Amino acid sequence: MKNTERKLTFAANWKMNHGVAEARAFAEKFLALTSSSDGLKLWFFPPAVSIAALAAALKNRPDITVGAQNVHWEPRGAYTGAISIPMVIEAGARLTLVGHSERRHLFGETDEQVARKTRAALAAGITPLVCVGETLSERDGGRTEQVIVRQIGAVLQALEVEAWREVVLAYEPVWAIGTGKNATPDDAAQIHELIRMELGRSGVSFPVPILYGGSVNAGNVASLLTQPQLDGVLVGGASLDPAGWADVIARGSQAKVRPSGGFDVVES
Ligand code: PGA
Protein backbone atom coordinates (compact mmCIF):
# COMPACT_ATOMS: atom_id res chain seq x y z
CA MET A 1 0.00 0.00 0.00
CA LYS A 2 1.27 3.45 -0.82
CA ASN A 3 2.01 5.33 2.39
CA THR A 4 0.57 8.55 0.99
CA GLU A 5 -2.70 6.96 -0.07
CA ARG A 6 -5.31 8.97 1.75
CA LYS A 7 -6.64 6.48 4.26
CA LEU A 8 -7.35 7.10 7.90
CA THR A 9 -3.98 6.70 9.61
CA PHE A 10 -3.10 5.78 13.18
CA ALA A 11 0.59 6.38 13.83
CA ALA A 12 2.25 5.22 17.04
CA ASN A 13 5.38 7.10 18.10
CA TRP A 14 6.95 5.03 20.86
CA LYS A 15 9.75 7.54 21.50
CA MET A 16 12.38 6.01 23.85
CA ASN A 17 10.15 3.11 24.92
CA HIS A 18 9.96 -0.59 24.01
CA GLY A 19 13.26 -2.28 23.30
CA VAL A 20 13.36 -5.50 21.28
CA ALA A 21 11.73 -7.82 23.82
CA GLU A 22 8.98 -5.33 24.68
CA ALA A 23 8.35 -4.58 21.02
CA ARG A 24 7.90 -8.30 20.30
CA ALA A 25 5.57 -8.72 23.26
CA PHE A 26 3.54 -5.69 22.11
CA ALA A 27 3.24 -7.14 18.60
CA GLU A 28 2.01 -10.48 19.85
CA LYS A 29 -0.73 -8.89 21.95
CA PHE A 30 -1.68 -6.33 19.32
CA LEU A 31 -2.03 -8.98 16.60
CA ALA A 32 -4.32 -10.99 18.85
CA LEU A 33 -6.53 -7.94 19.45
CA THR A 34 -6.87 -6.55 15.91
CA SER A 35 -7.34 -7.75 12.38
CA SER A 36 -6.21 -6.21 9.13
CA SER A 37 -8.46 -3.49 7.80
CA ASP A 38 -8.48 -2.25 4.23
CA GLY A 39 -9.64 1.18 5.25
CA LEU A 40 -6.87 1.94 7.70
CA LYS A 41 -3.15 2.51 7.79
CA LEU A 42 -1.41 1.60 11.05
CA TRP A 43 2.09 2.96 11.47
CA PHE A 44 4.60 2.19 14.22
CA PHE A 45 7.69 4.22 15.01
CA PRO A 46 9.68 2.15 17.52
CA PRO A 47 13.19 3.01 18.73
CA ALA A 48 15.74 2.16 16.00
CA VAL A 49 17.00 -0.96 17.76
CA SER A 50 13.48 -2.44 17.68
CA ILE A 51 12.64 -1.73 14.02
CA ALA A 52 13.81 -5.10 12.68
CA ALA A 53 12.09 -7.16 15.38
CA LEU A 54 8.83 -5.23 15.10
CA ALA A 55 8.79 -5.26 11.29
CA ALA A 56 9.36 -9.03 11.35
CA ALA A 57 6.66 -9.62 13.96
CA LEU A 58 4.08 -7.56 12.02
CA LYS A 59 5.03 -8.57 8.49
CA ASN A 60 1.84 -10.49 7.77
CA ARG A 61 -0.36 -7.44 8.27
CA PRO A 62 -0.70 -5.44 5.05
CA ASP A 63 -2.28 -2.52 6.94
CA ILE A 64 0.81 -2.08 9.15
CA THR A 65 4.03 -0.24 8.28
CA VAL A 66 7.04 0.31 10.51
CA GLY A 67 9.15 3.47 10.46
CA ALA A 68 12.15 5.15 12.07
CA GLN A 69 11.86 8.03 14.53
CA ASN A 70 14.87 9.86 13.15
CA VAL A 71 17.50 9.44 10.45
CA HIS A 72 20.59 11.23 9.20
CA TRP A 73 20.55 12.69 5.70
CA GLU A 74 23.91 11.17 4.74
CA PRO A 75 23.91 7.50 3.74
CA ARG A 76 27.14 6.74 5.66
CA GLY A 77 30.10 8.37 7.34
CA ALA A 78 31.62 9.71 10.54
CA TYR A 79 28.44 10.71 12.40
CA THR A 80 28.72 9.00 15.77
CA GLY A 81 25.38 7.94 17.16
CA ALA A 82 23.49 8.63 13.94
CA ILE A 83 21.59 6.13 11.79
CA SER A 84 21.27 6.35 8.03
CA ILE A 85 18.23 5.86 5.84
CA PRO A 86 19.66 2.79 4.03
CA MET A 87 20.23 1.22 7.47
CA VAL A 88 16.65 1.69 8.62
CA ILE A 89 15.37 0.44 5.27
CA GLU A 90 17.50 -2.68 5.67
CA ALA A 91 15.97 -3.15 9.12
CA GLY A 92 12.46 -2.98 7.64
CA ALA A 93 11.42 0.67 7.89
CA ARG A 94 9.39 2.18 5.05
CA LEU A 95 8.70 5.50 6.76
CA THR A 96 10.52 7.96 8.95
CA LEU A 97 9.45 10.73 11.26
CA VAL A 98 11.23 13.96 10.44
CA GLY A 99 11.41 17.06 12.64
CA HIS A 100 9.44 15.71 15.58
CA SER A 101 9.24 18.55 18.10
CA GLU A 102 11.38 16.59 20.57
CA ARG A 103 14.09 16.43 17.89
CA ARG A 104 13.71 20.13 17.22
CA HIS A 105 13.53 21.33 20.82
CA LEU A 106 15.54 18.79 22.84
CA PHE A 107 18.18 18.05 20.21
CA GLY A 108 18.36 21.38 18.42
CA GLU A 109 17.28 20.17 14.99
CA THR A 110 16.87 23.10 12.61
CA ASP A 111 14.39 23.76 9.80
CA GLU A 112 17.24 23.29 7.37
CA GLN A 113 18.14 19.86 8.78
CA VAL A 114 14.47 18.87 8.67
CA ALA A 115 14.38 19.84 5.00
CA ARG A 116 17.55 17.85 4.26
CA LYS A 117 16.26 14.75 6.00
CA THR A 118 12.97 15.02 4.14
CA ARG A 119 14.75 15.25 0.81
CA ALA A 120 17.06 12.34 1.69
CA ALA A 121 14.14 10.13 2.74
CA LEU A 122 12.34 10.80 -0.53
CA ALA A 123 15.51 10.17 -2.54
CA ALA A 124 15.91 6.81 -0.78
CA GLY A 125 12.30 5.87 -1.42
CA ILE A 126 10.80 5.99 2.07
CA THR A 127 7.96 8.21 3.19
CA PRO A 128 8.84 11.15 5.44
CA LEU A 129 6.24 12.04 8.06
CA VAL A 130 7.25 15.65 8.62
CA CYS A 131 6.15 17.20 11.91
CA VAL A 132 5.44 20.88 12.51
CA GLY A 133 4.03 22.73 15.48
CA GLU A 134 4.33 25.81 17.66
CA THR A 135 5.51 26.03 21.28
CA LEU A 136 3.36 27.47 24.05
CA SER A 137 5.22 30.78 24.07
CA GLU A 138 4.89 31.05 20.30
CA ARG A 139 1.18 30.37 20.61
CA ASP A 140 0.73 32.82 23.48
CA GLY A 141 2.65 35.39 21.48
CA GLY A 142 0.21 35.04 18.60
CA ARG A 143 2.89 33.54 16.37
CA THR A 144 1.36 30.13 15.64
CA GLU A 145 0.73 30.82 11.95
CA GLN A 146 4.10 32.44 11.44
CA VAL A 147 5.91 29.44 12.96
CA ILE A 148 3.95 26.87 10.97
CA VAL A 149 4.46 28.79 7.75
CA ARG A 150 8.20 29.03 8.45
CA GLN A 151 8.54 25.31 9.22
CA ILE A 152 6.54 24.26 6.16
CA GLY A 153 8.36 26.88 4.09
CA ALA A 154 11.76 25.28 4.75
CA VAL A 155 10.49 21.98 3.35
CA LEU A 156 8.68 23.69 0.47
CA GLN A 157 11.95 25.33 -0.54
CA ALA A 158 13.79 22.02 -0.54
CA LEU A 159 11.32 19.99 -2.60
CA GLU A 160 9.93 20.03 -6.12
CA VAL A 161 6.15 20.26 -6.15
CA GLU A 162 5.77 16.68 -7.43
CA ALA A 163 7.86 15.32 -4.53
CA TRP A 164 5.01 16.30 -2.19
CA ARG A 165 3.05 13.36 -3.55
CA GLU A 166 5.24 11.18 -1.32
CA VAL A 167 5.11 13.33 1.83
CA VAL A 168 2.86 13.07 4.87
CA LEU A 169 2.65 15.88 7.43
CA ALA A 170 1.78 15.96 11.12
CA TYR A 171 0.61 19.01 13.00
CA GLU A 172 1.66 18.62 16.62
CA PRO A 173 1.38 21.70 18.82
CA VAL A 174 4.36 21.36 21.16
CA TRP A 175 2.32 22.48 24.17
CA ALA A 176 -0.07 19.56 23.63
CA ILE A 177 2.56 16.81 23.45
CA GLY A 178 2.71 14.61 26.52
CA THR A 179 0.97 17.29 28.58
CA GLY A 180 -2.60 16.01 28.55
CA LYS A 181 -3.61 19.29 26.92
CA ASN A 182 -5.32 19.11 23.57
CA ALA A 183 -5.90 21.45 20.76
CA THR A 184 -9.67 21.55 20.32
CA PRO A 185 -10.86 19.73 17.20
CA ASP A 186 -11.66 23.16 15.73
CA ASP A 187 -8.19 24.52 16.49
CA ALA A 188 -6.56 21.49 14.94
CA ALA A 189 -8.77 21.72 11.85
CA GLN A 190 -7.94 25.40 11.46
CA ILE A 191 -4.18 24.78 11.43
CA HIS A 192 -4.63 21.89 9.01
CA GLU A 193 -6.45 24.32 6.72
CA LEU A 194 -3.64 26.83 7.10
CA ILE A 195 -1.09 24.18 6.11
CA ARG A 196 -3.14 23.20 3.06
CA MET A 197 -3.42 26.86 2.01
CA GLU A 198 0.33 27.27 2.38
CA LEU A 199 0.96 24.19 0.24
CA GLY A 200 -1.59 25.39 -2.30
CA ARG A 201 0.10 28.78 -2.53
CA SER A 202 3.30 26.99 -3.49
CA GLY A 203 1.61 24.99 -6.22
CA VAL A 204 0.95 21.76 -4.29
CA SER A 205 -2.59 21.37 -5.53
CA PHE A 206 -3.12 17.70 -4.59
CA PRO A 207 -4.06 16.67 -1.05
CA VAL A 208 -1.09 15.89 1.18
CA PRO A 209 -2.26 13.80 4.16
CA ILE A 210 -2.00 15.66 7.48
CA LEU A 211 -2.14 13.87 10.83
CA TYR A 212 -2.80 15.56 14.16
CA GLY A 213 -0.78 14.79 17.30
CA GLY A 214 -0.54 15.88 20.91
CA SER A 215 -2.12 14.00 23.84
CA VAL A 216 -4.49 12.07 21.60
CA ASN A 217 -6.11 9.23 23.55
CA ALA A 218 -9.13 6.92 23.60
CA GLY A 219 -11.26 9.69 25.10
CA ASN A 220 -10.65 12.38 22.49
CA VAL A 221 -9.71 10.55 19.29
CA ALA A 222 -13.26 10.28 17.96
CA SER A 223 -14.06 13.97 18.35
CA LEU A 224 -10.77 14.95 16.72
CA LEU A 225 -11.37 12.62 13.78
CA THR A 226 -14.83 13.98 13.13
CA GLN A 227 -12.97 16.96 11.68
CA PRO A 228 -12.74 16.29 7.95
CA GLN A 229 -9.40 18.12 7.80
CA LEU A 230 -7.65 15.42 9.85
CA ASP A 231 -6.36 12.39 7.97
CA GLY A 232 -5.34 10.57 11.12
CA VAL A 233 -3.45 10.89 14.37
CA LEU A 234 0.14 10.60 15.60
CA VAL A 235 0.15 9.30 19.15
CA GLY A 236 2.83 8.88 21.80
CA GLY A 237 1.76 7.91 25.31
CA ALA A 238 -1.55 6.28 24.36
CA SER A 239 0.15 4.01 21.82
CA LEU A 240 2.43 2.19 24.27
CA ASP A 241 -0.02 -0.38 25.57
CA PRO A 242 -1.36 -2.85 22.97
CA ALA A 243 -4.91 -2.99 24.34
CA GLY A 244 -5.03 0.78 24.84
CA TRP A 245 -3.74 1.43 21.34
CA ALA A 246 -6.20 -1.04 19.80
CA ASP A 247 -8.93 0.86 21.64
CA VAL A 248 -7.77 4.23 20.27
CA ILE A 249 -7.81 2.76 16.75
CA ALA A 250 -11.27 1.23 17.22
CA ARG A 251 -12.79 4.43 18.60
CA GLY A 252 -11.08 6.63 16.04
CA SER A 253 -12.16 4.52 13.11
CA GLN A 254 -15.74 4.45 14.41
CA ALA A 255 -15.80 8.21 13.92
CA LYS A 256 -16.17 7.33 10.22
CA VAL A 257 -15.10 10.62 8.84
CA ARG A 258 -14.95 11.33 5.16
CA PRO A 259 -12.26 13.99 4.85
CA SER A 260 -12.17 16.67 2.23
CA GLY A 261 -10.02 14.61 -0.15
CA GLY A 262 -12.33 11.66 0.45
CA PHE A 263 -11.18 8.35 1.81
CA ASP A 264 -13.09 5.29 2.73
CA VAL A 265 -13.16 4.19 6.29
CA VAL A 266 -14.22 0.61 6.58
CA GLU A 267 -16.74 -0.06 9.29
CA SER A 268 -15.33 -2.30 11.96
P1 PGA B 1 1.72 12.27 23.00
O1 PGA B 1 2.89 12.40 21.92
O2 PGA B 1 0.58 11.55 22.31
O3 PGA B 1 2.31 11.50 24.13
O4 PGA B 1 1.33 13.67 23.37
C1 PGA B 1 2.61 12.68 20.58
C2 PGA B 1 3.89 12.82 19.81
O5 PGA B 1 4.85 13.39 20.34
O6 PGA B 1 4.01 12.37 18.65
mmCIF file of C-alpha atoms and ligand atoms in Angstrom:
data_model
loop_
_atom_site.group_PDB
_atom_site.id
_atom_site.type_symbol
_atom_site.label_atom_id
_atom_site.label_comp_id
_atom_site.label_asym_id
_atom_site.label_seq_id
_atom_site.Cartn_x
_atom_site.Cartn_y
_atom_site.Cartn_z
ATOM 1 C CA MET A 1 0.000 0.000 0.000
ATOM 2 C CA LYS A 2 1.266 3.448 -0.821
ATOM 3 C CA ASN A 3 2.006 5.330 2.388
ATOM 4 C CA THR A 4 0.573 8.547 0.993
ATOM 5 C CA GLU A 5 -2.696 6.957 -0.069
ATOM 6 C CA ARG A 6 -5.315 8.973 1.753
ATOM 7 C CA LYS A 7 -6.638 6.483 4.256
ATOM 8 C CA LEU A 8 -7.348 7.097 7.904
ATOM 9 C CA THR A 9 -3.975 6.700 9.607
ATOM 10 C CA PHE A 10 -3.097 5.782 13.176
ATOM 11 C CA ALA A 11 0.588 6.385 13.832
ATOM 12 C CA ALA A 12 2.252 5.215 17.040
ATOM 13 C CA ASN A 13 5.378 7.096 18.105
ATOM 14 C CA TRP A 14 6.948 5.033 20.856
ATOM 15 C CA LYS A 15 9.750 7.544 21.497
ATOM 16 C CA MET A 16 12.384 6.015 23.849
ATOM 17 C CA ASN A 17 10.147 3.114 24.916
ATOM 18 C CA HIS A 18 9.956 -0.589 24.009
ATOM 19 C CA GLY A 19 13.260 -2.275 23.301
ATOM 20 C CA VAL A 20 13.361 -5.497 21.284
ATOM 21 C CA ALA A 21 11.730 -7.825 23.823
ATOM 22 C CA GLU A 22 8.978 -5.328 24.682
ATOM 23 C CA ALA A 23 8.345 -4.584 21.018
ATOM 24 C CA ARG A 24 7.897 -8.300 20.295
ATOM 25 C CA ALA A 25 5.573 -8.723 23.264
ATOM 26 C CA PHE A 26 3.542 -5.688 22.106
ATOM 27 C CA ALA A 27 3.237 -7.139 18.599
ATOM 28 C CA GLU A 28 2.014 -10.480 19.852
ATOM 29 C CA LYS A 29 -0.729 -8.894 21.947
ATOM 30 C CA PHE A 30 -1.683 -6.334 19.317
ATOM 31 C CA LEU A 31 -2.028 -8.982 16.603
ATOM 32 C CA ALA A 32 -4.319 -10.986 18.853
ATOM 33 C CA LEU A 33 -6.528 -7.940 19.449
ATOM 34 C CA THR A 34 -6.865 -6.550 15.914
ATOM 35 C CA SER A 35 -7.335 -7.752 12.384
ATOM 36 C CA SER A 36 -6.214 -6.211 9.134
ATOM 37 C CA SER A 37 -8.462 -3.490 7.802
ATOM 38 C CA ASP A 38 -8.482 -2.249 4.227
ATOM 39 C CA GLY A 39 -9.635 1.185 5.248
ATOM 40 C CA LEU A 40 -6.867 1.945 7.701
ATOM 41 C CA LYS A 41 -3.149 2.509 7.791
ATOM 42 C CA LEU A 42 -1.415 1.604 11.054
ATOM 43 C CA TRP A 43 2.092 2.959 11.466
ATOM 44 C CA PHE A 44 4.600 2.186 14.220
ATOM 45 C CA PHE A 45 7.689 4.220 15.007
ATOM 46 C CA PRO A 46 9.683 2.146 17.523
ATOM 47 C CA PRO A 47 13.194 3.014 18.726
ATOM 48 C CA ALA A 48 15.739 2.162 15.999
ATOM 49 C CA VAL A 49 16.999 -0.956 17.764
ATOM 50 C CA SER A 50 13.485 -2.441 17.682
ATOM 51 C CA ILE A 51 12.645 -1.727 14.020
ATOM 52 C CA ALA A 52 13.810 -5.095 12.684
ATOM 53 C CA ALA A 53 12.091 -7.160 15.377
ATOM 54 C CA LEU A 54 8.831 -5.235 15.099
ATOM 55 C CA ALA A 55 8.793 -5.262 11.288
ATOM 56 C CA ALA A 56 9.356 -9.026 11.350
ATOM 57 C CA ALA A 57 6.660 -9.616 13.959
ATOM 58 C CA LEU A 58 4.078 -7.563 12.022
ATOM 59 C CA LYS A 59 5.034 -8.567 8.494
ATOM 60 C CA ASN A 60 1.837 -10.491 7.769
ATOM 61 C CA ARG A 61 -0.359 -7.438 8.266
ATOM 62 C CA PRO A 62 -0.701 -5.437 5.047
ATOM 63 C CA ASP A 63 -2.277 -2.524 6.940
ATOM 64 C CA ILE A 64 0.811 -2.077 9.147
ATOM 65 C CA THR A 65 4.033 -0.238 8.275
ATOM 66 C CA VAL A 66 7.043 0.308 10.513
ATOM 67 C CA GLY A 67 9.147 3.474 10.461
ATOM 68 C CA ALA A 68 12.146 5.155 12.068
ATOM 69 C CA GLN A 69 11.860 8.027 14.535
ATOM 70 C CA ASN A 70 14.865 9.859 13.153
ATOM 71 C CA VAL A 71 17.498 9.439 10.454
ATOM 72 C CA HIS A 72 20.591 11.231 9.199
ATOM 73 C CA TRP A 73 20.546 12.687 5.705
ATOM 74 C CA GLU A 74 23.912 11.175 4.740
ATOM 75 C CA PRO A 75 23.915 7.498 3.737
ATOM 76 C CA ARG A 76 27.142 6.740 5.657
ATOM 77 C CA GLY A 77 30.101 8.372 7.336
ATOM 78 C CA ALA A 78 31.619 9.710 10.537
ATOM 79 C CA TYR A 79 28.441 10.708 12.400
ATOM 80 C CA THR A 80 28.724 9.002 15.767
ATOM 81 C CA GLY A 81 25.376 7.942 17.156
ATOM 82 C CA ALA A 82 23.494 8.632 13.936
ATOM 83 C CA ILE A 83 21.587 6.126 11.792
ATOM 84 C CA SER A 84 21.270 6.349 8.032
ATOM 85 C CA ILE A 85 18.231 5.861 5.838
ATOM 86 C CA PRO A 86 19.660 2.789 4.032
ATOM 87 C CA MET A 87 20.230 1.222 7.465
ATOM 88 C CA VAL A 88 16.649 1.692 8.622
ATOM 89 C CA ILE A 89 15.370 0.443 5.268
ATOM 90 C CA GLU A 90 17.500 -2.679 5.670
ATOM 91 C CA ALA A 91 15.973 -3.154 9.119
ATOM 92 C CA GLY A 92 12.460 -2.983 7.644
ATOM 93 C CA ALA A 93 11.425 0.672 7.890
ATOM 94 C CA ARG A 94 9.390 2.184 5.054
ATOM 95 C CA LEU A 95 8.697 5.502 6.765
ATOM 96 C CA THR A 96 10.522 7.964 8.945
ATOM 97 C CA LEU A 97 9.450 10.728 11.260
ATOM 98 C CA VAL A 98 11.232 13.962 10.443
ATOM 99 C CA GLY A 99 11.414 17.055 12.641
ATOM 100 C CA HIS A 100 9.442 15.709 15.576
ATOM 101 C CA SER A 101 9.239 18.546 18.098
ATOM 102 C CA GLU A 102 11.384 16.590 20.565
ATOM 103 C CA ARG A 103 14.088 16.427 17.891
ATOM 104 C CA ARG A 104 13.712 20.135 17.221
ATOM 105 C CA HIS A 105 13.532 21.330 20.817
ATOM 106 C CA LEU A 106 15.538 18.787 22.840
ATOM 107 C CA PHE A 107 18.178 18.048 20.211
ATOM 108 C CA GLY A 108 18.361 21.376 18.418
ATOM 109 C CA GLU A 109 17.282 20.173 14.986
ATOM 110 C CA THR A 110 16.867 23.102 12.612
ATOM 111 C CA ASP A 111 14.385 23.764 9.798
ATOM 112 C CA GLU A 112 17.245 23.292 7.374
ATOM 113 C CA GLN A 113 18.137 19.859 8.785
ATOM 114 C CA VAL A 114 14.473 18.870 8.666
ATOM 115 C CA ALA A 115 14.383 19.842 4.999
ATOM 116 C CA ARG A 116 17.553 17.850 4.256
ATOM 117 C CA LYS A 117 16.259 14.753 6.003
ATOM 118 C CA THR A 118 12.966 15.017 4.142
ATOM 119 C CA ARG A 119 14.751 15.247 0.807
ATOM 120 C CA ALA A 120 17.055 12.345 1.690
ATOM 121 C CA ALA A 121 14.136 10.130 2.744
ATOM 122 C CA LEU A 122 12.344 10.803 -0.532
ATOM 123 C CA ALA A 123 15.508 10.166 -2.544
ATOM 124 C CA ALA A 124 15.915 6.814 -0.779
ATOM 125 C CA GLY A 125 12.295 5.871 -1.419
ATOM 126 C CA ILE A 126 10.799 5.985 2.071
ATOM 127 C CA THR A 127 7.959 8.215 3.191
ATOM 128 C CA PRO A 128 8.844 11.148 5.435
ATOM 129 C CA LEU A 129 6.241 12.040 8.060
ATOM 130 C CA VAL A 130 7.249 15.648 8.622
ATOM 131 C CA CYS A 131 6.151 17.202 11.909
ATOM 132 C CA VAL A 132 5.440 20.876 12.513
ATOM 133 C CA GLY A 133 4.026 22.733 15.483
ATOM 134 C CA GLU A 134 4.329 25.807 17.657
ATOM 135 C CA THR A 135 5.509 26.035 21.281
ATOM 136 C CA LEU A 136 3.357 27.471 24.052
ATOM 137 C CA SER A 137 5.217 30.784 24.067
ATOM 138 C CA GLU A 138 4.888 31.049 20.295
ATOM 139 C CA ARG A 139 1.177 30.369 20.612
ATOM 140 C CA ASP A 140 0.727 32.821 23.483
ATOM 141 C CA GLY A 141 2.654 35.393 21.481
ATOM 142 C CA GLY A 142 0.207 35.035 18.595
ATOM 143 C CA ARG A 143 2.887 33.540 16.372
ATOM 144 C CA THR A 144 1.365 30.131 15.643
ATOM 145 C CA GLU A 145 0.730 30.820 11.953
ATOM 146 C CA GLN A 146 4.100 32.438 11.439
ATOM 147 C CA VAL A 147 5.910 29.436 12.957
ATOM 148 C CA ILE A 148 3.951 26.866 10.974
ATOM 149 C CA VAL A 149 4.456 28.795 7.746
ATOM 150 C CA ARG A 150 8.204 29.027 8.454
ATOM 151 C CA GLN A 151 8.540 25.306 9.217
ATOM 152 C CA ILE A 152 6.545 24.263 6.161
ATOM 153 C CA GLY A 153 8.361 26.881 4.086
ATOM 154 C CA ALA A 154 11.759 25.285 4.754
ATOM 155 C CA VAL A 155 10.489 21.982 3.346
ATOM 156 C CA LEU A 156 8.680 23.694 0.465
ATOM 157 C CA GLN A 157 11.946 25.332 -0.540
ATOM 158 C CA ALA A 158 13.791 22.019 -0.538
ATOM 159 C CA LEU A 159 11.315 19.992 -2.603
ATOM 160 C CA GLU A 160 9.934 20.028 -6.118
ATOM 161 C CA VAL A 161 6.146 20.255 -6.150
ATOM 162 C CA GLU A 162 5.772 16.677 -7.429
ATOM 163 C CA ALA A 163 7.859 15.320 -4.527
ATOM 164 C CA TRP A 164 5.014 16.304 -2.191
ATOM 165 C CA ARG A 165 3.045 13.356 -3.549
ATOM 166 C CA GLU A 166 5.239 11.179 -1.319
ATOM 167 C CA VAL A 167 5.115 13.330 1.829
ATOM 168 C CA VAL A 168 2.859 13.068 4.872
ATOM 169 C CA LEU A 169 2.650 15.885 7.433
ATOM 170 C CA ALA A 170 1.781 15.958 11.121
ATOM 171 C CA TYR A 171 0.614 19.010 13.002
ATOM 172 C CA GLU A 172 1.662 18.625 16.615
ATOM 173 C CA PRO A 173 1.376 21.700 18.817
ATOM 174 C CA VAL A 174 4.356 21.362 21.156
ATOM 175 C CA TRP A 175 2.322 22.484 24.170
ATOM 176 C CA ALA A 176 -0.070 19.562 23.631
ATOM 177 C CA ILE A 177 2.565 16.808 23.446
ATOM 178 C CA GLY A 178 2.706 14.610 26.517
ATOM 179 C CA THR A 179 0.967 17.288 28.583
ATOM 180 C CA GLY A 180 -2.601 16.010 28.555
ATOM 181 C CA LYS A 181 -3.606 19.291 26.916
ATOM 182 C CA ASN A 182 -5.317 19.111 23.567
ATOM 183 C CA ALA A 183 -5.903 21.453 20.761
ATOM 184 C CA THR A 184 -9.673 21.547 20.316
ATOM 185 C CA PRO A 185 -10.859 19.726 17.197
ATOM 186 C CA ASP A 186 -11.661 23.160 15.727
ATOM 187 C CA ASP A 187 -8.186 24.522 16.492
ATOM 188 C CA ALA A 188 -6.555 21.488 14.939
ATOM 189 C CA ALA A 189 -8.772 21.717 11.851
ATOM 190 C CA GLN A 190 -7.941 25.401 11.459
ATOM 191 C CA ILE A 191 -4.180 24.780 11.430
ATOM 192 C CA HIS A 192 -4.628 21.885 9.009
ATOM 193 C CA GLU A 193 -6.451 24.316 6.720
ATOM 194 C CA LEU A 194 -3.643 26.828 7.099
ATOM 195 C CA ILE A 195 -1.090 24.180 6.106
ATOM 196 C CA ARG A 196 -3.144 23.204 3.059
ATOM 197 C CA MET A 197 -3.416 26.858 2.013
ATOM 198 C CA GLU A 198 0.327 27.266 2.379
ATOM 199 C CA LEU A 199 0.962 24.189 0.239
ATOM 200 C CA GLY A 200 -1.586 25.395 -2.303
ATOM 201 C CA ARG A 201 0.105 28.784 -2.526
ATOM 202 C CA SER A 202 3.302 26.991 -3.494
ATOM 203 C CA GLY A 203 1.614 24.989 -6.220
ATOM 204 C CA VAL A 204 0.950 21.761 -4.288
ATOM 205 C CA SER A 205 -2.591 21.371 -5.532
ATOM 206 C CA PHE A 206 -3.121 17.701 -4.595
ATOM 207 C CA PRO A 207 -4.064 16.672 -1.052
ATOM 208 C CA VAL A 208 -1.091 15.890 1.180
ATOM 209 C CA PRO A 209 -2.261 13.800 4.158
ATOM 210 C CA ILE A 210 -2.004 15.659 7.482
ATOM 211 C CA LEU A 211 -2.141 13.866 10.835
ATOM 212 C CA TYR A 212 -2.795 15.555 14.165
ATOM 213 C CA GLY A 213 -0.781 14.795 17.300
ATOM 214 C CA GLY A 214 -0.539 15.884 20.913
ATOM 215 C CA SER A 215 -2.122 13.997 23.840
ATOM 216 C CA VAL A 216 -4.489 12.072 21.598
ATOM 217 C CA ASN A 217 -6.113 9.231 23.553
ATOM 218 C CA ALA A 218 -9.130 6.923 23.604
ATOM 219 C CA GLY A 219 -11.257 9.685 25.095
ATOM 220 C CA ASN A 220 -10.645 12.376 22.494
ATOM 221 C CA VAL A 221 -9.709 10.552 19.289
ATOM 222 C CA ALA A 222 -13.260 10.283 17.962
ATOM 223 C CA SER A 223 -14.062 13.969 18.352
ATOM 224 C CA LEU A 224 -10.771 14.947 16.718
ATOM 225 C CA LEU A 225 -11.367 12.622 13.783
ATOM 226 C CA THR A 226 -14.831 13.975 13.127
ATOM 227 C CA GLN A 227 -12.975 16.960 11.680
ATOM 228 C CA PRO A 228 -12.737 16.292 7.952
ATOM 229 C CA GLN A 229 -9.400 18.117 7.797
ATOM 230 C CA LEU A 230 -7.654 15.423 9.854
ATOM 231 C CA ASP A 231 -6.363 12.387 7.968
ATOM 232 C CA GLY A 232 -5.336 10.574 11.119
ATOM 233 C CA VAL A 233 -3.449 10.887 14.370
ATOM 234 C CA LEU A 234 0.144 10.603 15.603
ATOM 235 C CA VAL A 235 0.147 9.295 19.151
ATOM 236 C CA GLY A 236 2.834 8.880 21.801
ATOM 237 C CA GLY A 237 1.757 7.913 25.308
ATOM 238 C CA ALA A 238 -1.548 6.285 24.356
ATOM 239 C CA SER A 239 0.150 4.009 21.817
ATOM 240 C CA LEU A 240 2.429 2.190 24.274
ATOM 241 C CA ASP A 241 -0.022 -0.375 25.570
ATOM 242 C CA PRO A 242 -1.360 -2.850 22.969
ATOM 243 C CA ALA A 243 -4.910 -2.988 24.337
ATOM 244 C CA GLY A 244 -5.029 0.784 24.842
ATOM 245 C CA TRP A 245 -3.739 1.433 21.341
ATOM 246 C CA ALA A 246 -6.198 -1.038 19.803
ATOM 247 C CA ASP A 247 -8.935 0.863 21.644
ATOM 248 C CA VAL A 248 -7.768 4.233 20.272
ATOM 249 C CA ILE A 249 -7.808 2.762 16.750
ATOM 250 C CA ALA A 250 -11.269 1.227 17.224
ATOM 251 C CA ARG A 251 -12.787 4.425 18.602
ATOM 252 C CA GLY A 252 -11.079 6.627 16.041
ATOM 253 C CA SER A 253 -12.162 4.520 13.113
ATOM 254 C CA GLN A 254 -15.744 4.447 14.409
ATOM 255 C CA ALA A 255 -15.802 8.212 13.919
ATOM 256 C CA LYS A 256 -16.169 7.328 10.221
ATOM 257 C CA VAL A 257 -15.096 10.623 8.837
ATOM 258 C CA ARG A 258 -14.948 11.329 5.162
ATOM 259 C CA PRO A 259 -12.258 13.991 4.846
ATOM 260 C CA SER A 260 -12.168 16.671 2.227
ATOM 261 C CA GLY A 261 -10.023 14.610 -0.153
ATOM 262 C CA GLY A 262 -12.327 11.658 0.454
ATOM 263 C CA PHE A 263 -11.179 8.352 1.815
ATOM 264 C CA ASP A 264 -13.094 5.291 2.729
ATOM 265 C CA VAL A 265 -13.155 4.186 6.290
ATOM 266 C CA VAL A 266 -14.223 0.610 6.579
ATOM 267 C CA GLU A 267 -16.740 -0.064 9.287
ATOM 268 C CA SER A 268 -15.329 -2.301 11.956
HETATM 269 P P1 PGA B 1 1.718 12.271 23.000
HETATM 270 O O1 PGA B 1 2.895 12.403 21.918
HETATM 271 O O2 PGA B 1 0.583 11.550 22.313
HETATM 272 O O3 PGA B 1 2.313 11.495 24.126
HETATM 273 O O4 PGA B 1 1.328 13.667 23.374
HETATM 274 C C1 PGA B 1 2.605 12.682 20.577
HETATM 275 C C2 PGA B 1 3.891 12.817 19.807
HETATM 276 O O5 PGA B 1 4.848 13.394 20.337
HETATM 277 O O6 PGA B 1 4.014 12.365 18.652
#
